[in-house]
mmCIF file with all atom_site columns, C-alpha atoms and ligand atoms in Angstrom:
data_model
loop_
_atom_site.group_PDB
_atom_site.id
_atom_site.type_symbol
_atom_site.label_atom_id
_atom_site.label_alt_id
_atom_site.label_comp_id
_atom_site.label_asym_id
_atom_site.label_entity_id
_atom_site.label_seq_id
_atom_site.pdbx_PDB_ins_code
_atom_site.Cartn_x
_atom_site.Cartn_y
_atom_site.Cartn_z
_atom_site.occupancy
_atom_site.B_iso_or_equiv
_atom_site.pdbx_formal_charge
_atom_site.auth_seq_id
_atom_site.auth_comp_id
_atom_site.auth_asym_id
_atom_site.auth_atom_id
_atom_site.pdbx_PDB_model_num
ATOM   1   C  CA  . UNK D 1 1   ? -35.764 119.022 -131.049 1.00 66.00 ? 1   UNK D CA  1
ATOM   2   C  CA  . UNK D 1 2   ? -35.963 118.133 -134.733 1.00 90.00 ? 2   UNK D CA  1
ATOM   3   C  CA  . UNK D 1 3   ? -39.484 117.935 -136.175 1.00 93.00 ? 3   UNK D CA  1
ATOM   4   C  CA  . UNK D 1 4   ? -39.422 114.134 -136.476 1.00 95.00 ? 4   UNK D CA  1
ATOM   5   C  CA  . UNK D 1 5   ? -38.349 113.775 -132.846 1.00 96.00 ? 5   UNK D CA  1
ATOM   6   C  CA  . UNK D 1 6   ? -41.029 116.261 -131.749 1.00 97.00 ? 6   UNK D CA  1
ATOM   7   C  CA  . UNK D 1 7   ? -43.690 114.205 -133.547 1.00 97.00 ? 7   UNK D CA  1
ATOM   8   C  CA  . UNK D 1 8   ? -42.399 110.955 -132.005 1.00 97.00 ? 8   UNK D CA  1
ATOM   9   C  CA  . UNK D 1 9   ? -42.312 112.452 -128.487 1.00 98.00 ? 9   UNK D CA  1
ATOM   10  C  CA  . UNK D 1 10  ? -45.801 113.958 -128.915 1.00 98.00 ? 10  UNK D CA  1
ATOM   11  C  CA  . UNK D 1 11  ? -47.228 110.632 -130.093 1.00 97.00 ? 11  UNK D CA  1
ATOM   12  C  CA  . UNK D 1 12  ? -45.452 108.697 -127.325 1.00 98.00 ? 12  UNK D CA  1
ATOM   13  C  CA  . UNK D 1 13  ? -46.701 111.104 -124.641 1.00 98.00 ? 13  UNK D CA  1
ATOM   14  C  CA  . UNK D 1 14  ? -50.289 110.911 -125.877 1.00 98.00 ? 14  UNK D CA  1
ATOM   15  C  CA  . UNK D 1 15  ? -50.562 107.155 -126.532 1.00 97.00 ? 15  UNK D CA  1
ATOM   16  C  CA  . UNK D 1 16  ? -51.932 106.528 -122.983 1.00 98.00 ? 16  UNK D CA  1
ATOM   17  C  CA  . UNK D 1 17  ? -54.612 109.147 -123.759 1.00 98.00 ? 17  UNK D CA  1
ATOM   18  C  CA  . UNK D 1 18  ? -55.385 107.841 -127.269 1.00 96.00 ? 18  UNK D CA  1
ATOM   19  C  CA  . UNK D 1 19  ? -56.005 104.198 -126.396 1.00 96.00 ? 19  UNK D CA  1
ATOM   20  C  CA  . UNK D 1 20  ? -58.768 104.613 -123.717 1.00 97.00 ? 20  UNK D CA  1
ATOM   21  C  CA  . UNK D 1 21  ? -61.455 105.774 -126.177 1.00 93.00 ? 21  UNK D CA  1
ATOM   22  C  CA  . UNK D 1 22  ? -60.774 102.851 -128.502 1.00 91.00 ? 22  UNK D CA  1
ATOM   23  C  CA  . UNK D 1 23  ? -60.680 100.369 -125.616 1.00 96.00 ? 23  UNK D CA  1
ATOM   24  C  CA  . UNK D 1 24  ? -63.995 101.787 -124.338 1.00 96.00 ? 24  UNK D CA  1
ATOM   25  C  CA  . UNK D 1 25  ? -65.608 101.206 -127.743 1.00 93.00 ? 25  UNK D CA  1
ATOM   26  C  CA  . UNK D 1 26  ? -64.552 97.534  -127.578 1.00 94.00 ? 26  UNK D CA  1
ATOM   27  C  CA  . UNK D 1 27  ? -65.413 97.070  -123.878 1.00 95.00 ? 27  UNK D CA  1
ATOM   28  C  CA  . UNK D 1 28  ? -68.462 99.340  -123.579 1.00 85.00 ? 28  UNK D CA  1
ATOM   29  C  CA  . UNK D 1 29  ? -71.880 98.204  -122.471 1.00 90.00 ? 29  UNK D CA  1
ATOM   30  C  CA  . UNK D 1 30  ? -73.654 97.556  -119.230 1.00 94.00 ? 30  UNK D CA  1
ATOM   31  C  CA  . UNK D 1 31  ? -74.804 100.181 -116.802 1.00 97.00 ? 31  UNK D CA  1
ATOM   32  C  CA  . UNK D 1 32  ? -74.657 103.781 -118.047 1.00 98.00 ? 32  UNK D CA  1
ATOM   33  C  CA  . UNK D 1 33  ? -72.870 106.212 -115.701 1.00 98.00 ? 33  UNK D CA  1
ATOM   34  C  CA  . UNK D 1 34  ? -75.941 108.452 -115.500 1.00 98.00 ? 34  UNK D CA  1
ATOM   35  C  CA  . UNK D 1 35  ? -78.077 105.442 -114.529 1.00 98.00 ? 35  UNK D CA  1
ATOM   36  C  CA  . UNK D 1 36  ? -80.648 106.521 -117.109 1.00 97.00 ? 36  UNK D CA  1
ATOM   37  C  CA  . UNK D 1 37  ? -81.279 109.867 -115.402 1.00 98.00 ? 37  UNK D CA  1
ATOM   38  C  CA  . UNK D 1 38  ? -82.318 112.919 -117.356 1.00 97.00 ? 38  UNK D CA  1
ATOM   39  C  CA  . UNK D 1 39  ? -81.680 116.622 -116.900 1.00 96.00 ? 39  UNK D CA  1
ATOM   40  C  CA  . UNK D 1 40  ? -84.509 118.581 -118.429 1.00 92.00 ? 40  UNK D CA  1
ATOM   41  C  CA  . UNK D 1 41  ? -85.713 116.683 -121.478 1.00 92.00 ? 41  UNK D CA  1
ATOM   42  C  CA  . UNK D 1 42  ? -82.424 114.961 -122.179 1.00 96.00 ? 42  UNK D CA  1
ATOM   43  C  CA  . UNK D 1 43  ? -80.251 112.269 -120.624 1.00 97.00 ? 43  UNK D CA  1
ATOM   44  C  CA  . UNK D 1 44  ? -77.450 113.587 -118.399 1.00 98.00 ? 44  UNK D CA  1
ATOM   45  C  CA  . UNK D 1 45  ? -74.833 111.646 -120.427 1.00 98.00 ? 45  UNK D CA  1
ATOM   46  C  CA  . UNK D 1 46  ? -76.610 108.922 -122.392 1.00 97.00 ? 46  UNK D CA  1
ATOM   47  C  CA  . UNK D 1 47  ? -76.154 105.182 -122.897 1.00 97.00 ? 47  UNK D CA  1
ATOM   48  C  CA  . UNK D 1 48  ? -72.829 105.684 -124.688 1.00 96.00 ? 48  UNK D CA  1
ATOM   49  C  CA  . UNK D 1 49  ? -70.953 106.413 -121.416 1.00 98.00 ? 49  UNK D CA  1
ATOM   50  C  CA  . UNK D 1 50  ? -70.791 103.274 -119.265 1.00 98.00 ? 50  UNK D CA  1
ATOM   51  C  CA  . UNK D 1 51  ? -68.943 102.333 -116.083 1.00 98.00 ? 51  UNK D CA  1
ATOM   52  C  CA  . UNK D 1 52  ? -67.357 99.352  -117.789 1.00 98.00 ? 52  UNK D CA  1
ATOM   53  C  CA  . UNK D 1 53  ? -66.170 101.329 -120.820 1.00 98.00 ? 53  UNK D CA  1
ATOM   54  C  CA  . UNK D 1 54  ? -64.699 104.024 -118.580 1.00 98.00 ? 54  UNK D CA  1
ATOM   55  C  CA  . UNK D 1 55  ? -62.939 101.559 -116.256 1.00 98.00 ? 55  UNK D CA  1
ATOM   56  C  CA  . UNK D 1 56  ? -61.555 99.368  -119.042 1.00 98.00 ? 56  UNK D CA  1
ATOM   57  C  CA  . UNK D 1 57  ? -60.509 102.420 -121.076 1.00 98.00 ? 57  UNK D CA  1
ATOM   58  C  CA  . UNK D 1 58  ? -58.636 103.956 -118.133 1.00 98.00 ? 58  UNK D CA  1
ATOM   59  C  CA  . UNK D 1 59  ? -56.982 100.630 -117.265 1.00 98.00 ? 59  UNK D CA  1
ATOM   60  C  CA  . UNK D 1 60  ? -55.932 100.035 -120.887 1.00 98.00 ? 60  UNK D CA  1
ATOM   61  C  CA  . UNK D 1 61  ? -54.299 103.482 -121.088 1.00 98.00 ? 61  UNK D CA  1
ATOM   62  C  CA  . UNK D 1 62  ? -52.527 103.023 -117.736 1.00 98.00 ? 62  UNK D CA  1
ATOM   63  C  CA  . UNK D 1 63  ? -51.213 99.573  -118.689 1.00 98.00 ? 63  UNK D CA  1
ATOM   64  C  CA  . UNK D 1 64  ? -49.948 100.978 -121.977 1.00 98.00 ? 64  UNK D CA  1
ATOM   65  C  CA  . UNK D 1 65  ? -48.130 103.786 -120.115 1.00 98.00 ? 65  UNK D CA  1
ATOM   66  C  CA  . UNK D 1 66  ? -46.423 101.157 -117.914 1.00 98.00 ? 66  UNK D CA  1
ATOM   67  C  CA  . UNK D 1 67  ? -45.492 99.124  -120.987 1.00 98.00 ? 67  UNK D CA  1
ATOM   68  C  CA  . UNK D 1 68  ? -44.043 102.242 -122.644 1.00 98.00 ? 68  UNK D CA  1
ATOM   69  C  CA  . UNK D 1 69  ? -42.035 102.949 -119.481 1.00 98.00 ? 69  UNK D CA  1
ATOM   70  C  CA  . UNK D 1 70  ? -40.531 99.468  -119.720 1.00 98.00 ? 70  UNK D CA  1
ATOM   71  C  CA  . UNK D 1 71  ? -39.364 99.931  -123.324 1.00 98.00 ? 71  UNK D CA  1
ATOM   72  C  CA  . UNK D 1 72  ? -38.622 103.687 -123.465 1.00 98.00 ? 72  UNK D CA  1
ATOM   73  C  CA  . UNK D 1 73  ? -34.872 103.216 -122.941 1.00 98.00 ? 73  UNK D CA  1
ATOM   74  C  CA  . UNK D 1 74  ? -34.440 100.514 -125.601 1.00 98.00 ? 74  UNK D CA  1
ATOM   75  C  CA  . UNK D 1 75  ? -36.720 102.140 -128.166 1.00 98.00 ? 75  UNK D CA  1
ATOM   76  C  CA  . UNK D 1 76  ? -35.101 105.524 -127.513 1.00 97.00 ? 76  UNK D CA  1
ATOM   77  C  CA  . UNK D 1 77  ? -31.585 104.254 -128.153 1.00 97.00 ? 77  UNK D CA  1
ATOM   78  C  CA  . UNK D 1 78  ? -32.716 102.241 -131.194 1.00 97.00 ? 78  UNK D CA  1
ATOM   79  C  CA  . UNK D 1 79  ? -34.193 105.322 -132.883 1.00 95.00 ? 79  UNK D CA  1
ATOM   80  C  CA  . UNK D 1 80  ? -31.748 107.809 -131.386 1.00 94.00 ? 80  UNK D CA  1
ATOM   81  C  CA  . UNK D 1 81  ? -34.342 109.892 -129.551 1.00 94.00 ? 81  UNK D CA  1
ATOM   82  C  CA  . UNK D 1 82  ? -34.766 110.849 -125.912 1.00 95.00 ? 82  UNK D CA  1
ATOM   83  C  CA  . UNK D 1 83  ? -38.164 109.356 -125.006 1.00 98.00 ? 83  UNK D CA  1
ATOM   84  C  CA  . UNK D 1 84  ? -40.159 110.219 -121.887 1.00 98.00 ? 84  UNK D CA  1
ATOM   85  C  CA  . UNK D 1 85  ? -41.182 107.812 -119.154 1.00 98.00 ? 85  UNK D CA  1
ATOM   86  C  CA  . UNK D 1 86  ? -44.460 108.408 -117.307 1.00 99.00 ? 86  UNK D CA  1
ATOM   87  C  CA  . UNK D 1 87  ? -44.399 109.130 -113.566 1.00 98.00 ? 87  UNK D CA  1
ATOM   88  C  CA  . UNK D 1 88  ? -47.060 107.193 -111.601 1.00 98.00 ? 88  UNK D CA  1
ATOM   89  C  CA  . UNK D 1 89  ? -49.364 110.222 -111.393 1.00 98.00 ? 89  UNK D CA  1
ATOM   90  C  CA  . UNK D 1 90  ? -49.298 110.658 -115.177 1.00 98.00 ? 90  UNK D CA  1
ATOM   91  C  CA  . UNK D 1 91  ? -49.846 106.920 -115.761 1.00 98.00 ? 91  UNK D CA  1
ATOM   92  C  CA  . UNK D 1 92  ? -53.335 107.450 -114.321 1.00 98.00 ? 92  UNK D CA  1
ATOM   93  C  CA  . UNK D 1 93  ? -53.995 111.100 -115.148 1.00 98.00 ? 93  UNK D CA  1
ATOM   94  C  CA  . UNK D 1 94  ? -53.567 110.799 -118.939 1.00 98.00 ? 94  UNK D CA  1
ATOM   95  C  CA  . UNK D 1 95  ? -56.025 107.923 -119.531 1.00 98.00 ? 95  UNK D CA  1
ATOM   96  C  CA  . UNK D 1 96  ? -58.476 108.977 -116.820 1.00 98.00 ? 96  UNK D CA  1
ATOM   97  C  CA  . UNK D 1 97  ? -58.402 112.549 -118.167 1.00 98.00 ? 97  UNK D CA  1
ATOM   98  C  CA  . UNK D 1 98  ? -59.106 111.223 -121.657 1.00 98.00 ? 98  UNK D CA  1
ATOM   99  C  CA  . UNK D 1 99  ? -62.182 109.358 -120.413 1.00 98.00 ? 99  UNK D CA  1
ATOM   100 C  CA  . UNK D 1 100 ? -63.380 112.375 -118.401 1.00 98.00 ? 100 UNK D CA  1
ATOM   101 C  CA  . UNK D 1 101 ? -62.982 114.630 -121.444 1.00 98.00 ? 101 UNK D CA  1
ATOM   102 C  CA  . UNK D 1 102 ? -65.098 112.263 -123.513 1.00 97.00 ? 102 UNK D CA  1
ATOM   103 C  CA  . UNK D 1 103 ? -67.740 112.157 -120.752 1.00 98.00 ? 103 UNK D CA  1
ATOM   104 C  CA  . UNK D 1 104 ? -67.733 115.962 -120.482 1.00 98.00 ? 104 UNK D CA  1
ATOM   105 C  CA  . UNK D 1 105 ? -68.254 116.165 -124.251 1.00 97.00 ? 105 UNK D CA  1
ATOM   106 C  CA  . UNK D 1 106 ? -71.282 113.847 -124.021 1.00 97.00 ? 106 UNK D CA  1
ATOM   107 C  CA  . UNK D 1 107 ? -72.666 116.056 -121.240 1.00 98.00 ? 107 UNK D CA  1
ATOM   108 C  CA  . UNK D 1 108 ? -72.276 119.102 -123.527 1.00 97.00 ? 108 UNK D CA  1
ATOM   109 C  CA  . UNK D 1 109 ? -73.744 117.204 -126.493 1.00 97.00 ? 109 UNK D CA  1
ATOM   110 C  CA  . UNK D 1 110 ? -76.881 116.348 -124.529 1.00 97.00 ? 110 UNK D CA  1
ATOM   111 C  CA  . UNK D 1 111 ? -77.259 119.924 -123.249 1.00 97.00 ? 111 UNK D CA  1
ATOM   112 C  CA  . UNK D 1 112 ? -77.057 121.202 -126.826 1.00 96.00 ? 112 UNK D CA  1
ATOM   113 C  CA  . UNK D 1 113 ? -79.696 118.713 -128.014 1.00 95.00 ? 113 UNK D CA  1
ATOM   114 C  CA  . UNK D 1 114 ? -77.356 116.290 -129.821 1.00 96.00 ? 114 UNK D CA  1
ATOM   115 C  CA  . UNK D 1 115 ? -78.518 112.678 -129.657 1.00 95.00 ? 115 UNK D CA  1
ATOM   116 C  CA  . UNK D 1 116 ? -76.190 109.811 -128.780 1.00 94.00 ? 116 UNK D CA  1
ATOM   117 C  CA  . UNK D 1 117 ? -73.728 109.308 -131.594 1.00 91.00 ? 117 UNK D CA  1
ATOM   118 C  CA  . UNK D 1 118 ? -74.362 112.714 -133.191 1.00 94.00 ? 118 UNK D CA  1
ATOM   119 C  CA  . UNK D 1 119 ? -71.169 114.366 -134.417 1.00 93.00 ? 119 UNK D CA  1
ATOM   120 C  CA  . UNK D 1 120 ? -69.822 117.451 -132.660 1.00 95.00 ? 120 UNK D CA  1
ATOM   121 C  CA  . UNK D 1 121 ? -66.907 118.592 -134.850 1.00 93.00 ? 121 UNK D CA  1
ATOM   122 C  CA  . UNK D 1 122 ? -63.715 119.596 -133.003 1.00 92.00 ? 122 UNK D CA  1
ATOM   123 C  CA  . UNK D 1 123 ? -65.243 118.714 -129.623 1.00 94.00 ? 123 UNK D CA  1
ATOM   124 C  CA  . UNK D 1 124 ? -65.244 115.000 -130.619 1.00 92.00 ? 124 UNK D CA  1
ATOM   125 C  CA  . UNK D 1 125 ? -61.629 115.279 -131.780 1.00 92.00 ? 125 UNK D CA  1
ATOM   126 C  CA  . UNK D 1 126 ? -60.148 117.351 -128.969 1.00 94.00 ? 126 UNK D CA  1
ATOM   127 C  CA  . UNK D 1 127 ? -62.279 116.868 -125.813 1.00 96.00 ? 127 UNK D CA  1
ATOM   128 C  CA  . UNK D 1 128 ? -60.093 114.055 -124.492 1.00 96.00 ? 128 UNK D CA  1
ATOM   129 C  CA  . UNK D 1 129 ? -56.845 115.851 -125.357 1.00 97.00 ? 129 UNK D CA  1
ATOM   130 C  CA  . UNK D 1 130 ? -57.704 119.023 -123.459 1.00 98.00 ? 130 UNK D CA  1
ATOM   131 C  CA  . UNK D 1 131 ? -58.821 117.217 -120.305 1.00 98.00 ? 131 UNK D CA  1
ATOM   132 C  CA  . UNK D 1 132 ? -56.014 114.631 -120.287 1.00 98.00 ? 132 UNK D CA  1
ATOM   133 C  CA  . UNK D 1 133 ? -53.433 117.422 -120.671 1.00 98.00 ? 133 UNK D CA  1
ATOM   134 C  CA  . UNK D 1 134 ? -55.092 119.393 -117.848 1.00 98.00 ? 134 UNK D CA  1
ATOM   135 C  CA  . UNK D 1 135 ? -55.129 116.329 -115.558 1.00 98.00 ? 135 UNK D CA  1
ATOM   136 C  CA  . UNK D 1 136 ? -51.498 115.502 -116.391 1.00 98.00 ? 136 UNK D CA  1
ATOM   137 C  CA  . UNK D 1 137 ? -50.445 119.088 -115.688 1.00 98.00 ? 137 UNK D CA  1
ATOM   138 C  CA  . UNK D 1 138 ? -52.149 119.036 -112.280 1.00 98.00 ? 138 UNK D CA  1
ATOM   139 C  CA  . UNK D 1 139 ? -50.891 115.523 -111.422 1.00 98.00 ? 139 UNK D CA  1
ATOM   140 C  CA  . UNK D 1 140 ? -47.245 115.985 -112.449 1.00 98.00 ? 140 UNK D CA  1
ATOM   141 C  CA  . UNK D 1 141 ? -46.526 119.683 -113.185 1.00 98.00 ? 141 UNK D CA  1
ATOM   142 C  CA  . UNK D 1 142 ? -42.719 119.459 -113.275 1.00 98.00 ? 142 UNK D CA  1
ATOM   143 C  CA  . UNK D 1 143 ? -42.706 116.450 -115.595 1.00 98.00 ? 143 UNK D CA  1
ATOM   144 C  CA  . UNK D 1 144 ? -45.428 118.041 -117.726 1.00 98.00 ? 144 UNK D CA  1
ATOM   145 C  CA  . UNK D 1 145 ? -43.541 121.281 -118.351 1.00 98.00 ? 145 UNK D CA  1
ATOM   146 C  CA  . UNK D 1 146 ? -40.318 119.349 -119.082 1.00 98.00 ? 146 UNK D CA  1
ATOM   147 C  CA  . UNK D 1 147 ? -41.893 117.289 -121.873 1.00 98.00 ? 147 UNK D CA  1
ATOM   148 C  CA  . UNK D 1 148 ? -44.904 119.197 -123.169 1.00 98.00 ? 148 UNK D CA  1
ATOM   149 C  CA  . UNK D 1 149 ? -42.972 121.966 -124.866 1.00 98.00 ? 149 UNK D CA  1
ATOM   150 C  CA  . UNK D 1 150 ? -44.747 124.438 -127.139 1.00 97.00 ? 150 UNK D CA  1
ATOM   151 C  CA  . UNK D 1 151 ? -43.647 122.434 -130.196 1.00 97.00 ? 151 UNK D CA  1
ATOM   152 C  CA  . UNK D 1 152 ? -44.956 119.164 -128.713 1.00 98.00 ? 152 UNK D CA  1
ATOM   153 C  CA  . UNK D 1 153 ? -48.287 120.813 -127.862 1.00 98.00 ? 153 UNK D CA  1
ATOM   154 C  CA  . UNK D 1 154 ? -48.674 122.214 -131.393 1.00 98.00 ? 154 UNK D CA  1
ATOM   155 C  CA  . UNK D 1 155 ? -47.979 118.754 -132.860 1.00 98.00 ? 155 UNK D CA  1
ATOM   156 C  CA  . UNK D 1 156 ? -50.535 117.203 -130.476 1.00 98.00 ? 156 UNK D CA  1
ATOM   157 C  CA  . UNK D 1 157 ? -53.277 119.630 -131.514 1.00 97.00 ? 157 UNK D CA  1
ATOM   158 C  CA  . UNK D 1 158 ? -52.586 119.054 -135.234 1.00 96.00 ? 158 UNK D CA  1
ATOM   159 C  CA  . UNK D 1 159 ? -51.926 115.305 -135.097 1.00 94.00 ? 159 UNK D CA  1
ATOM   160 C  CA  . UNK D 1 160 ? -54.757 114.257 -132.785 1.00 94.00 ? 160 UNK D CA  1
ATOM   161 C  CA  . UNK D 1 161 ? -57.747 115.267 -134.947 1.00 94.00 ? 161 UNK D CA  1
ATOM   162 C  CA  . UNK D 1 162 ? -56.135 113.502 -137.939 1.00 94.00 ? 162 UNK D CA  1
ATOM   163 C  CA  . UNK D 1 163 ? -55.498 110.305 -135.942 1.00 93.00 ? 163 UNK D CA  1
ATOM   164 C  CA  . UNK D 1 164 ? -58.923 110.464 -134.303 1.00 90.00 ? 164 UNK D CA  1
ATOM   165 C  CA  . UNK D 1 165 ? -60.780 110.776 -137.603 1.00 92.00 ? 165 UNK D CA  1
ATOM   166 C  CA  . UNK D 1 166 ? -58.750 108.038 -139.296 1.00 93.00 ? 166 UNK D CA  1
ATOM   167 C  CA  . UNK D 1 167 ? -59.006 105.489 -136.436 1.00 91.00 ? 167 UNK D CA  1
ATOM   168 C  CA  . UNK D 1 168 ? -62.743 106.101 -136.094 1.00 89.00 ? 168 UNK D CA  1
ATOM   169 C  CA  . UNK D 1 169 ? -63.320 105.658 -139.838 1.00 94.00 ? 169 UNK D CA  1
ATOM   170 C  CA  . UNK D 1 170 ? -61.292 102.422 -139.619 1.00 94.00 ? 170 UNK D CA  1
ATOM   171 C  CA  . UNK D 1 171 ? -63.288 101.251 -136.565 1.00 92.00 ? 171 UNK D CA  1
ATOM   172 C  CA  . UNK D 1 172 ? -66.512 102.043 -138.445 1.00 93.00 ? 172 UNK D CA  1
ATOM   173 C  CA  . UNK D 1 173 ? -65.476 100.108 -141.539 1.00 96.00 ? 173 UNK D CA  1
ATOM   174 C  CA  . UNK D 1 174 ? -64.377 97.185  -139.359 1.00 94.00 ? 174 UNK D CA  1
ATOM   175 C  CA  . UNK D 1 175 ? -67.806 97.213  -137.725 1.00 93.00 ? 175 UNK D CA  1
ATOM   176 C  CA  . UNK D 1 176 ? -66.694 98.142  -134.167 1.00 91.00 ? 176 UNK D CA  1
ATOM   177 C  CA  . UNK D 1 177 ? -68.397 101.521 -134.189 1.00 88.00 ? 177 UNK D CA  1
ATOM   178 C  CA  . UNK D 1 178 ? -71.849 102.680 -135.294 1.00 90.00 ? 178 UNK D CA  1
ATOM   179 C  CA  . UNK D 1 179 ? -70.696 106.004 -136.759 1.00 89.00 ? 179 UNK D CA  1
ATOM   180 C  CA  . UNK D 1 180 ? -67.458 107.026 -138.460 1.00 90.00 ? 180 UNK D CA  1
ATOM   181 C  CA  . UNK D 1 181 ? -66.654 109.783 -135.877 1.00 85.00 ? 181 UNK D CA  1
HETATM 182 N  N1  . LIG L 2 .   ? -68.104 103.790 -124.391 1.00 57.45 ? 201 LIG L N1  1
HETATM 183 C  C1  . LIG L 2 .   ? -68.380 103.421 -123.075 1.00 57.45 ? 201 LIG L C1  1
HETATM 184 N  N2  . LIG L 2 .   ? -67.983 104.217 -122.021 1.00 57.45 ? 201 LIG L N2  1
HETATM 185 C  C2  . LIG L 2 .   ? -67.309 105.368 -122.246 1.00 57.45 ? 201 LIG L C2  1
HETATM 186 C  C3  . LIG L 2 .   ? -67.023 105.757 -123.573 1.00 57.45 ? 201 LIG L C3  1
HETATM 187 C  C4  . LIG L 2 .   ? -67.441 104.956 -124.631 1.00 57.45 ? 201 LIG L C4  1
HETATM 188 O  O1  . LIG L 2 .   ? -68.984 102.376 -122.847 1.00 57.45 ? 201 LIG L O1  1
HETATM 189 N  N3  . LIG L 2 .   ? -66.912 106.111 -121.202 1.00 57.45 ? 201 LIG L N3  1
HETATM 190 C  C5  . LIG L 2 .   ? -68.535 102.895 -125.499 1.00 57.45 ? 201 LIG L C5  1
HETATM 191 C  C6  . LIG L 2 .   ? -70.048 102.957 -125.730 1.00 57.45 ? 201 LIG L C6  1
HETATM 192 O  O2  . LIG L 2 .   ? -70.466 101.672 -126.118 1.00 57.45 ? 201 LIG L O2  1
HETATM 193 C  C7  . LIG L 2 .   ? -70.177 103.961 -126.872 1.00 57.45 ? 201 LIG L C7  1
HETATM 194 C  C8  . LIG L 2 .   ? -68.955 103.646 -127.714 1.00 57.45 ? 201 LIG L C8  1
HETATM 195 O  O3  . LIG L 2 .   ? -67.943 103.305 -126.744 1.00 57.45 ? 201 LIG L O3  1
HETATM 196 O  O4  . LIG L 2 .   ? -71.379 103.817 -127.608 1.00 57.45 ? 201 LIG L O4  1
HETATM 197 C  C9  . LIG L 2 .   ? -68.505 104.789 -128.593 1.00 57.45 ? 201 LIG L C9  1
HETATM 198 O  O5  . LIG L 2 .   ? -68.068 105.887 -127.816 1.00 57.45 ? 201 LIG L O5  1
HETATM 199 P  P1  . LIG L 2 .   ? -68.491 107.375 -128.160 1.00 57.45 ? 201 LIG L P1  1
HETATM 200 O  O6  . LIG L 2 .   ? -68.417 107.637 -129.613 1.00 57.45 ? 201 LIG L O6  1
HETATM 201 O  O7  . LIG L 2 .   ? -67.717 108.249 -127.246 1.00 57.45 ? 201 LIG L O7  1
HETATM 202 O  O8  . LIG L 2 .   ? -70.029 107.412 -127.665 1.00 57.45 ? 201 LIG L O8  1
HETATM 203 P  P2  . LIG L 2 .   ? -71.405 107.594 -128.453 1.00 57.45 ? 201 LIG L P2  1
HETATM 204 O  O9  . LIG L 2 .   ? -72.171 106.317 -128.363 1.00 57.45 ? 201 LIG L O9  1
HETATM 205 O  O10 . LIG L 2 .   ? -71.141 108.187 -129.777 1.00 57.45 ? 201 LIG L O10 1
HETATM 206 O  O11 . LIG L 2 .   ? -72.186 108.639 -127.543 1.00 57.45 ? 201 LIG L O11 1
HETATM 207 P  P3  . LIG L 2 .   ? -71.987 110.221 -127.405 1.00 57.45 ? 201 LIG L P3  1
HETATM 208 O  O12 . LIG L 2 .   ? -72.891 110.842 -128.398 1.00 57.45 ? 201 LIG L O12 1
HETATM 209 O  O13 . LIG L 2 .   ? -72.401 110.472 -126.000 1.00 57.45 ? 201 LIG L O13 1
HETATM 210 O  O14 . LIG L 2 .   ? -70.535 110.511 -127.642 1.00 57.45 ? 201 LIG L O14 1
HETATM 211 MG MG1 . LIG L 2 .   ? -69.595 109.011 -130.740 1.00 57.45 ? 202 LIG L MG1 1
#
């Protein structure tokens, strides 16, 4: 694969994992997943991880994967690239994995004494990638190894922190988010 095609495939594959966090920021609120419970001195997860944000985020990513499936053929022939479609298991695993990665990061933030909203460099940028890739691998191993080549994985790990930082700064400036990370 040429570099441009590798970048396009990497971005396409990860879109259903990128959108959930942003959708959760817009939809968040209501009952926190940890129900206010603490572990030791600190909250288990904190008020930033809600049932509604998690459900809406997962649904938004899954719907996007289905939409991408519908247009993959046309977009692929228009740009002259072979684009992946998402098998049903990956439609759910990528966005749900992204939300679980973000929740796991909040769990680790609270255990290491970081308050809600505190930055945790690299963990904030890559938590959701690692867990969504792991879930996708378990859910659809054959499909995963076909598409997530070494080159695609390298692009994902370079591209994601850049996209994550820039979308969060944009969301902060637009007033959707309390902190720019
Ligand atoms: N959000 C949510 N449910 C999730 C993830 C996010 O409701 N599973 C919403 C919350 O309103 C949250 C906002 O999106 O405040 C921003 O998400 P994030 O930056 O991940 O949470 P923080 O509030 O910064 O909390 P933490 O320090 O635990 O990451
Ligand atoms: Mg945050």
